[in-house]
Coordinates of C-alpha atoms in Angstrom, one line a residue:
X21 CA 43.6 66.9 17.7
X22 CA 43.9 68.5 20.9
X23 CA 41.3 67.5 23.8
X24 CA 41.2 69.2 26.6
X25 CA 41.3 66.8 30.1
X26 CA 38.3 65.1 31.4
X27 CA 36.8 66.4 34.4
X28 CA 35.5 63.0 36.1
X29 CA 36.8 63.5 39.5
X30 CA 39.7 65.4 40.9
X31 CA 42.9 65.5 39.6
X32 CA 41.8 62.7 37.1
X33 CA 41.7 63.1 33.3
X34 CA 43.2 62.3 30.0
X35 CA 44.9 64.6 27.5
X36 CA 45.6 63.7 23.8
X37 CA 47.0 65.8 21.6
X38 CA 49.7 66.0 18.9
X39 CA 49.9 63.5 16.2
X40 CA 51.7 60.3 15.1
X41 CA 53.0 59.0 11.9
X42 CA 54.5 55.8 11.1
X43 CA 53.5 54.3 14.6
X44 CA 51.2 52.6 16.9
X45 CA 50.5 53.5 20.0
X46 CA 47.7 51.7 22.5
X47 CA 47.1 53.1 26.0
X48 CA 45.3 51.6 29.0
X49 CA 44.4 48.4 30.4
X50 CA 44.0 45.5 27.3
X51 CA 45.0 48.1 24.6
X52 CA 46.9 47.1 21.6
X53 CA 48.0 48.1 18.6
X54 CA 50.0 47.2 15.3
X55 CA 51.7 49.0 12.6
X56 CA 53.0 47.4 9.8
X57 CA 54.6 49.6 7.1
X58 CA 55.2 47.7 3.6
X59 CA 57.0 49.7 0.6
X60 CA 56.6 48.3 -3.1
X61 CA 60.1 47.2 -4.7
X62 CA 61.9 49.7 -6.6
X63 CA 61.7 48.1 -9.9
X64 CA 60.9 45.2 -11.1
X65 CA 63.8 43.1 -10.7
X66 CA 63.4 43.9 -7.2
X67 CA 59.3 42.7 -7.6
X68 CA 60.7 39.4 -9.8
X69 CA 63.3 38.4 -6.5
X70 CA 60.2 39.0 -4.3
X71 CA 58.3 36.7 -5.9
X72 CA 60.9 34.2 -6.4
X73 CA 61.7 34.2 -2.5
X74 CA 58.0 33.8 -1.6
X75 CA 57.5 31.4 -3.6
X76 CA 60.6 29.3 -3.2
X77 CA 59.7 30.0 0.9
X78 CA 56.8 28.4 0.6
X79 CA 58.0 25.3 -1.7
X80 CA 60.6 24.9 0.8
X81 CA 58.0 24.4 4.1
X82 CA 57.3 20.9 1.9
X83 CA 61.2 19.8 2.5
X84 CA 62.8 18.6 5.1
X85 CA 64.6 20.6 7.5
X86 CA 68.5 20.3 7.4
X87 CA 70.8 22.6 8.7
X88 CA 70.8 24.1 5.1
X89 CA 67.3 24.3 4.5
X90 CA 67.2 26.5 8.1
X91 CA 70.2 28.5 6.5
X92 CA 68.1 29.2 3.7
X93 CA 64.9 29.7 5.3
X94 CA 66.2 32.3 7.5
X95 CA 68.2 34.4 4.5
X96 CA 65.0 34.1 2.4
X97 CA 62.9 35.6 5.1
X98 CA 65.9 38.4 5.8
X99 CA 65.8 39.3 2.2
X100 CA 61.7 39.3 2.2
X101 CA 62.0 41.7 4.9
X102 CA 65.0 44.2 3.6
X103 CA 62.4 44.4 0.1
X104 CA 59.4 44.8 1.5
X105 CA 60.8 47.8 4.2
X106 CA 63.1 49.6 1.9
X107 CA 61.8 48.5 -1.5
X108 CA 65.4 47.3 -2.7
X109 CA 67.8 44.5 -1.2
X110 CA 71.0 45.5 -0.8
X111 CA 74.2 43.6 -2.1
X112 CA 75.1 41.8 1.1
X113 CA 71.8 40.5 1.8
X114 CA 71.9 39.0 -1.9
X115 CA 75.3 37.7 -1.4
X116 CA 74.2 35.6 1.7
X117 CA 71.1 34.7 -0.3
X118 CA 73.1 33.2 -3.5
X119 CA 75.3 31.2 -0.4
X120 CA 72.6 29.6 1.1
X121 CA 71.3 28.9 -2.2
X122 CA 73.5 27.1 -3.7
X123 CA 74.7 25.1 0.1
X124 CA 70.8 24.2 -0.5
X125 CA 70.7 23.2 -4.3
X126 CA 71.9 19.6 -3.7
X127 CA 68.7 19.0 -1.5
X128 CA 66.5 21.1 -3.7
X129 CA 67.5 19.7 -7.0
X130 CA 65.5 21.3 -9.9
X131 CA 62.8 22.8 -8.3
X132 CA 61.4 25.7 -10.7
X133 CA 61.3 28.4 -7.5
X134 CA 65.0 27.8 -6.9
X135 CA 66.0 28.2 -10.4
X136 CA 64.1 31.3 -10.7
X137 CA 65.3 32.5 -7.4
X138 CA 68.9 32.2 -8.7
X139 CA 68.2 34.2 -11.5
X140 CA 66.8 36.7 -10.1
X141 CA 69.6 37.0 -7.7
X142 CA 72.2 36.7 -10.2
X143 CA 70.2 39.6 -12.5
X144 CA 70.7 41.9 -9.3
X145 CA 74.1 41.1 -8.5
X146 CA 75.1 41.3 -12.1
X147 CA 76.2 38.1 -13.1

């Protein structure tokens, strides 16, 4: 949409015009605005490790923080992320995920997210 400028005093106005996709944009004094793009997972062993993630996330706020609880907290949100934006989590991100997983397991013992979580990641990564 295309407006023409204002005409409330010389050599004042605004123009708008053009369009935007995919962004937010906020202009003048105590503007803001937020964007926030989510894509669905690509399949749905890519919906299961979603799950599993979230859920194990939020088991894990109920655990006390160690150096490999924060090592897992921060992979699980990195992987949460990588689904959500491209709909898919690539190998690496896995990889790192399975690691901090398993440099976690001895403080998370049997709990049902993490043993979902580790098959979900093991389903993706083939083994």
């Amino acid at each position: 949409m295309n407006q023409p400028p204002a005409a409330d005093g010389p050599g004042s106005g605004t123009y708008v015009g053009g369009s935007v996709t995919g962004n937010g944009i906020a202009v003048g004094a105590g503007a803001s605005a937020t964007y926030t793009s989510v894509s669905a997972p690509a399949d749905e062993s890519h919906q299961a490790l979603l799950k599993a993630v979230r859920d194990l996330g939020e088991d894990l706020k109920r655990y006390p923080t160690t150096s490999e609880t924060e090592e897992l907290a921060a992979s699980l949100e990195e992987t949460e992320q990588q689904v959500t934006t491209t709909g898919r989590a690539q190998p690496g991100v896995l990889d790192r995920l399975r690691t901090a997983l398993e440099a976690a397991s001895g403080i998370l013992g049997a709990i049902t997210s993490a043993t979902a979580l580790g098959t979900a990641v093991a389903g993706l990564l083939g083994g």
